[in-house]
Amino acid sequence: MKSTRFVFSRALAVLCALFFVSFSFMSCQQEDDDNELPSTLIGTWKSSHGEIFAITSTSLSNSGSWGDSYAGNNLLVSYTDDKETSGYIYIKYTRAINPENGAYSETAPDVGKWYAIAFKNLTSSSLSLSGAYKKDGITSTENLEDAISTFTSGNGYFDIYSECVKQ
C-alpha cells in the first residue's frame, strides 16, 4: 500500500510539473503574439516618387525603378502616439549601401547593424515613410538600443517623408 501511494504522489508531482512547464511555454508564446506587426502596416507601399516599400511581419525592403536598395529583418515597431498611426520601424540591415561604390549589397559595412524608418499618418490605405538620414549623421548602429536612442526626429534624422499608398 505504501508503494502505491508513493507511485501515485510521484506521478501527481510529475504531472503538475509538466502542467506548469506547458503553461509557461504558452505564456511566452502569447507574449510573442502581442508583439506582432499590425496588419495595417504590413503590405506593399508605393510612393509618388516610385519607391516601393515591402513590409512583412519579419522584413522590410526598399526598391524602385533604379533597382533594390536597402533591406532588413528583425523588425520592431515603436509607436509615438496612442492611436498607433506614427512611430519607428527598426530593422537589422540585410542589404545596405556600400559607401565605396554607392551600390547596395549584402556585404556592405552596415549589414548586420541596426537602422530605422519613421512612419506617420498610417491608415489602411496610406502612409508617410522616412528613412533615417542627416548630413554628417551615422547610417547604422551596432545594437537596437543605440538605434532607438539615435534615430529620432528630435535628433534630426527624419526631415523628408515619402507619401505612400498601399498596393
PDB file of C-alpha atoms in Angstrom:
ATOM      1  CA  MET A   1       0.000   0.000   0.000  1.00  0.00           C
ATOM      2  CA  LYS A   2       2.861   2.324   0.820  1.00  0.00           C
ATOM      3  CA  SER A   3       4.471   1.844  -2.589  1.00  0.00           C
ATOM      4  CA  THR A   4       1.156   2.591  -4.366  1.00  0.00           C
ATOM      5  CA  ARG A   5       0.826   5.922  -2.524  1.00  0.00           C
ATOM      6  CA  PHE A   6       4.457   6.757  -3.320  1.00  0.00           C
ATOM      7  CA  VAL A   7       3.968   5.993  -7.043  1.00  0.00           C
ATOM      8  CA  PHE A   8       0.706   7.962  -7.141  1.00  0.00           C
ATOM      9  CA  SER A   9       2.156  11.020  -5.370  1.00  0.00           C
ATOM     10  CA  ARG A  10       5.263  10.920  -7.570  1.00  0.00           C
ATOM     11  CA  ALA A  11       3.108  10.664 -10.729  1.00  0.00           C
ATOM     12  CA  LEU A  12       0.973  13.564  -9.493  1.00  0.00           C
ATOM     13  CA  ALA A  13       4.098  15.663  -8.862  1.00  0.00           C
ATOM     14  CA  VAL A  14       5.418  14.909 -12.368  1.00  0.00           C
ATOM     15  CA  LEU A  15       2.021  15.740 -13.883  1.00  0.00           C
ATOM     16  CA  CYS A  16       1.914  19.063 -12.011  1.00  0.00           C
ATOM     17  CA  ALA A  17       5.446  19.890 -13.159  1.00  0.00           C
ATOM     18  CA  LEU A  18       4.537  19.137 -16.792  1.00  0.00           C
ATOM     19  CA  PHE A  19       1.429  21.299 -16.495  1.00  0.00           C
ATOM     20  CA  PHE A  20       3.488  24.167 -15.062  1.00  0.00           C
ATOM     21  CA  VAL A  21       6.117  23.925 -17.832  1.00  0.00           C
ATOM     22  CA  SER A  22       3.424  23.747 -20.538  1.00  0.00           C
ATOM     23  CA  PHE A  23       1.661  26.767 -19.081  1.00  0.00           C
ATOM     24  CA  SER A  24       4.953  28.679 -19.024  1.00  0.00           C
ATOM     25  CA  PHE A  25       5.547  27.962 -22.724  1.00  0.00           C
ATOM     26  CA  MET A  26       2.023  29.069 -23.594  1.00  0.00           C
ATOM     27  CA  SER A  27       2.522  32.298 -21.668  1.00  0.00           C
ATOM     28  CA  CYS A  28       5.737  33.047 -23.553  1.00  0.00           C
ATOM     29  CA  GLN A  29       4.055  32.320 -26.872  1.00  0.00           C
ATOM     30  CA  GLN A  30       1.199  34.676 -26.046  1.00  0.00           C
ATOM     31  CA  GLU A  31       3.673  37.438 -25.252  1.00  0.00           C
ATOM     32  CA  ASP A  32       5.321  36.958 -28.668  1.00  0.00           C
ATOM     33  CA  ASP A  33       1.907  37.141 -30.388  1.00  0.00           C
ATOM     34  CA  ASP A  34       1.227  40.502 -28.732  1.00  0.00           C
ATOM     35  CA  ASN A  35       4.367  41.948 -30.373  1.00  0.00           C
ATOM     36  CA  GLU A  36       3.363  41.171 -33.962  1.00  0.00           C
ATOM     37  CA  LEU A  37       3.329  43.962 -36.533  1.00  0.00           C
ATOM     38  CA  PRO A  38      -0.118  45.476 -37.052  1.00  0.00           C
ATOM     39  CA  SER A  39      -1.839  44.283 -40.218  1.00  0.00           C
ATOM     40  CA  THR A  40      -2.304  47.899 -41.364  1.00  0.00           C
ATOM     41  CA  LEU A  41       1.488  48.304 -41.640  1.00  0.00           C
ATOM     42  CA  ILE A  42       2.093  45.019 -43.480  1.00  0.00           C
ATOM     43  CA  GLY A  43       1.931  45.244 -47.261  1.00  0.00           C
ATOM     44  CA  THR A  44       3.484  46.830 -50.326  1.00  0.00           C
ATOM     45  CA  TRP A  45       3.583  50.615 -50.248  1.00  0.00           C
ATOM     46  CA  LYS A  46       4.376  52.784 -53.287  1.00  0.00           C
ATOM     47  CA  SER A  47       5.353  56.446 -53.168  1.00  0.00           C
ATOM     48  CA  SER A  48       4.687  59.140 -55.742  1.00  0.00           C
ATOM     49  CA  HIS A  49       8.470  59.071 -56.450  1.00  0.00           C
ATOM     50  CA  GLY A  50       8.362  55.401 -57.485  1.00  0.00           C
ATOM     51  CA  GLU A  51       9.770  53.988 -54.261  1.00  0.00           C
ATOM     52  CA  ILE A  52       8.389  50.624 -53.213  1.00  0.00           C
ATOM     53  CA  PHE A  53       8.462  49.555 -49.575  1.00  0.00           C
ATOM     54  CA  ALA A  54       7.597  45.897 -48.971  1.00  0.00           C
ATOM     55  CA  ILE A  55       6.806  45.263 -45.303  1.00  0.00           C
ATOM     56  CA  THR A  56       6.115  41.786 -43.937  1.00  0.00           C
ATOM     57  CA  SER A  57       5.841  40.657 -40.342  1.00  0.00           C
ATOM     58  CA  THR A  58       9.578  39.900 -40.359  1.00  0.00           C
ATOM     59  CA  SER A  59      11.239  42.082 -43.022  1.00  0.00           C
ATOM     60  CA  LEU A  60      11.277  45.406 -44.835  1.00  0.00           C
ATOM     61  CA  SER A  61      12.773  46.148 -48.243  1.00  0.00           C
ATOM     62  CA  ASN A  62      13.018  49.301 -50.328  1.00  0.00           C
ATOM     63  CA  SER A  63      13.267  49.329 -54.104  1.00  0.00           C
ATOM     64  CA  GLY A  64      12.183  51.271 -57.157  1.00  0.00           C
ATOM     65  CA  SER A  65      12.802  51.729 -60.856  1.00  0.00           C
ATOM     66  CA  TRP A  66      16.527  52.006 -60.000  1.00  0.00           C
ATOM     67  CA  GLY A  67      16.558  48.503 -58.502  1.00  0.00           C
ATOM     68  CA  ASP A  68      16.852  47.163 -54.990  1.00  0.00           C
ATOM     69  CA  SER A  69      18.014  49.465 -52.263  1.00  0.00           C
ATOM     70  CA  TYR A  70      18.177  48.734 -48.510  1.00  0.00           C
ATOM     71  CA  ALA A  71      16.512  45.822 -46.730  1.00  0.00           C
ATOM     72  CA  GLY A  72      16.386  44.358 -43.257  1.00  0.00           C
ATOM     73  CA  ASN A  73      14.820  41.866 -40.893  1.00  0.00           C
ATOM     74  CA  ASN A  74      14.195  41.548 -37.132  1.00  0.00           C
ATOM     75  CA  LEU A  75      11.505  44.230 -37.368  1.00  0.00           C
ATOM     76  CA  LEU A  76      10.480  46.067 -34.243  1.00  0.00           C
ATOM     77  CA  VAL A  77       7.827  48.787 -34.207  1.00  0.00           C
ATOM     78  CA  SER A  78       7.762  51.543 -31.623  1.00  0.00           C
ATOM     79  CA  TYR A  79       4.713  53.841 -31.641  1.00  0.00           C
ATOM     80  CA  THR A  80       4.954  57.544 -30.857  1.00  0.00           C
ATOM     81  CA  ASP A  81       1.211  58.117 -30.402  1.00  0.00           C
ATOM     82  CA  ASP A  82      -1.708  56.410 -28.659  1.00  0.00           C
ATOM     83  CA  LYS A  83      -3.597  55.827 -31.922  1.00  0.00           C
ATOM     84  CA  GLU A  84      -0.674  53.782 -33.318  1.00  0.00           C
ATOM     85  CA  THR A  85      -0.569  55.872 -36.502  1.00  0.00           C
ATOM     86  CA  SER A  86       3.038  57.052 -36.162  1.00  0.00           C
ATOM     87  CA  GLY A  87       6.290  55.670 -34.885  1.00  0.00           C
ATOM     88  CA  TYR A  88       9.514  53.970 -35.881  1.00  0.00           C
ATOM     89  CA  ILE A  89      10.300  50.675 -37.596  1.00  0.00           C
ATOM     90  CA  TYR A  90      13.696  49.298 -36.596  1.00  0.00           C
ATOM     91  CA  ILE A  91      15.439  46.786 -38.849  1.00  0.00           C
ATOM     92  CA  LYS A  92      18.699  44.912 -38.854  1.00  0.00           C
ATOM     93  CA  TYR A  93      20.228  45.523 -42.283  1.00  0.00           C
ATOM     94  CA  THR A  94      20.428  42.556 -44.664  1.00  0.00           C
ATOM     95  CA  ARG A  95      21.260  44.824 -47.616  1.00  0.00           C
ATOM     96  CA  ALA A  96      22.742  48.328 -47.394  1.00  0.00           C
ATOM     97  CA  ILE A  97      24.649  50.862 -49.443  1.00  0.00           C
ATOM     98  CA  ASN A  98      28.362  50.414 -49.845  1.00  0.00           C
ATOM     99  CA  PRO A  99      29.976  53.850 -49.373  1.00  0.00           C
ATOM    100  CA  GLU A 100      32.950  52.773 -51.505  1.00  0.00           C
ATOM    101  CA  ASN A 101      30.959  52.430 -54.736  1.00  0.00           C
ATOM    102  CA  GLY A 102      27.389  53.591 -53.961  1.00  0.00           C
ATOM    103  CA  ALA A 103      25.926  50.161 -54.767  1.00  0.00           C
ATOM    104  CA  TYR A 104      23.576  48.269 -52.466  1.00  0.00           C
ATOM    105  CA  SER A 105      24.756  44.827 -51.426  1.00  0.00           C
ATOM    106  CA  GLU A 106      24.530  42.111 -48.789  1.00  0.00           C
ATOM    107  CA  THR A 107      28.213  42.675 -47.934  1.00  0.00           C
ATOM    108  CA  ALA A 108      28.120  46.431 -47.262  1.00  0.00           C
ATOM    109  CA  PRO A 109      29.650  47.587 -43.932  1.00  0.00           C
ATOM    110  CA  ASP A 110      26.209  48.364 -42.407  1.00  0.00           C
ATOM    111  CA  VAL A 111      24.830  44.833 -42.984  1.00  0.00           C
ATOM    112  CA  GLY A 112      24.109  43.209 -39.630  1.00  0.00           C
ATOM    113  CA  LYS A 113      23.688  46.581 -37.933  1.00  0.00           C
ATOM    114  CA  TRP A 114      20.514  48.478 -36.963  1.00  0.00           C
ATOM    115  CA  TYR A 115      18.620  51.190 -38.885  1.00  0.00           C
ATOM    116  CA  ALA A 116      15.281  52.973 -38.522  1.00  0.00           C
ATOM    117  CA  ILE A 117      12.422  54.146 -40.712  1.00  0.00           C
ATOM    118  CA  ALA A 118       9.901  56.639 -39.329  1.00  0.00           C
ATOM    119  CA  PHE A 119       6.240  56.456 -40.270  1.00  0.00           C
ATOM    120  CA  LYS A 120       3.269  58.734 -39.712  1.00  0.00           C
ATOM    121  CA  ASN A 121      -0.324  59.182 -40.862  1.00  0.00           C
ATOM    122  CA  LEU A 122      -0.852  55.402 -41.034  1.00  0.00           C
ATOM    123  CA  THR A 123      -4.261  54.332 -42.351  1.00  0.00           C
ATOM    124  CA  SER A 124      -5.357  51.109 -44.018  1.00  0.00           C
ATOM    125  CA  SER A 125      -4.510  52.619 -47.435  1.00  0.00           C
ATOM    126  CA  SER A 126      -1.882  55.352 -46.953  1.00  0.00           C
ATOM    127  CA  LEU A 127       1.279  56.054 -45.025  1.00  0.00           C
ATOM    128  CA  SER A 128       4.183  58.522 -44.872  1.00  0.00           C
ATOM    129  CA  LEU A 129       7.672  56.962 -44.586  1.00  0.00           C
ATOM    130  CA  SER A 130      11.133  58.417 -43.980  1.00  0.00           C
ATOM    131  CA  GLY A 131      14.433  56.559 -43.770  1.00  0.00           C
ATOM    132  CA  ALA A 132      16.905  57.781 -41.151  1.00  0.00           C
ATOM    133  CA  TYR A 133      19.267  60.315 -42.697  1.00  0.00           C
ATOM    134  CA  LYS A 134      21.000  63.506 -41.723  1.00  0.00           C
ATOM    135  CA  LYS A 135      24.048  65.234 -43.115  1.00  0.00           C
ATOM    136  CA  ASP A 136      27.137  64.022 -41.237  1.00  0.00           C
ATOM    137  CA  GLY A 137      24.942  61.584 -39.285  1.00  0.00           C
ATOM    138  CA  ILE A 138      25.537  57.883 -38.836  1.00  0.00           C
ATOM    139  CA  THR A 139      23.968  55.246 -41.083  1.00  0.00           C
ATOM    140  CA  SER A 140      23.600  52.396 -38.584  1.00  0.00           C
ATOM    141  CA  THR A 141      24.216  51.362 -35.002  1.00  0.00           C
ATOM    142  CA  GLU A 142      25.745  48.217 -33.525  1.00  0.00           C
ATOM    143  CA  ASN A 143      22.699  47.418 -31.380  1.00  0.00           C
ATOM    144  CA  LEU A 144      18.976  48.077 -31.180  1.00  0.00           C
ATOM    145  CA  GLU A 145      19.199  50.207 -28.032  1.00  0.00           C
ATOM    146  CA  ASP A 146      21.540  52.652 -29.776  1.00  0.00           C
ATOM    147  CA  ALA A 147      19.259  52.754 -32.848  1.00  0.00           C
ATOM    148  CA  ILE A 148      16.289  53.640 -30.630  1.00  0.00           C
ATOM    149  CA  SER A 149      18.152  56.486 -28.922  1.00  0.00           C
ATOM    150  CA  THR A 150      19.947  57.769 -32.052  1.00  0.00           C
ATOM    151  CA  PHE A 151      17.455  57.602 -34.911  1.00  0.00           C
ATOM    152  CA  THR A 152      14.793  60.060 -33.765  1.00  0.00           C
ATOM    153  CA  SER A 153      13.081  63.094 -35.217  1.00  0.00           C
ATOM    154  CA  GLY A 154      14.447  65.102 -32.296  1.00  0.00           C
ATOM    155  CA  ASN A 155      17.971  64.195 -33.378  1.00  0.00           C
ATOM    156  CA  GLY A 156      17.256  65.478 -36.907  1.00  0.00           C
ATOM    157  CA  TYR A 157      17.114  62.158 -38.745  1.00  0.00           C
ATOM    158  CA  PHE A 158      13.669  62.317 -40.361  1.00  0.00           C
ATOM    159  CA  ASP A 159      13.093  65.533 -42.299  1.00  0.00           C
ATOM    160  CA  ILE A 160      11.708  64.268 -45.616  1.00  0.00           C
ATOM    161  CA  TYR A 161       8.789  61.837 -45.872  1.00  0.00           C
ATOM    162  CA  SER A 162       7.530  59.913 -48.890  1.00  0.00           C
ATOM    163  CA  GLU A 163       3.765  59.795 -49.235  1.00  0.00           C
ATOM    164  CA  CYS A 164       2.810  56.186 -49.955  1.00  0.00           C
ATOM    165  CA  VAL A 165      -0.324  54.271 -50.877  1.00  0.00           C
ATOM    166  CA  LYS A 166      -0.926  50.573 -50.287  1.00  0.00           C
ATOM    167  CA  GLN A 167      -0.832  48.456 -53.420  1.00  0.00           C
TER     168      GLN A 167
END
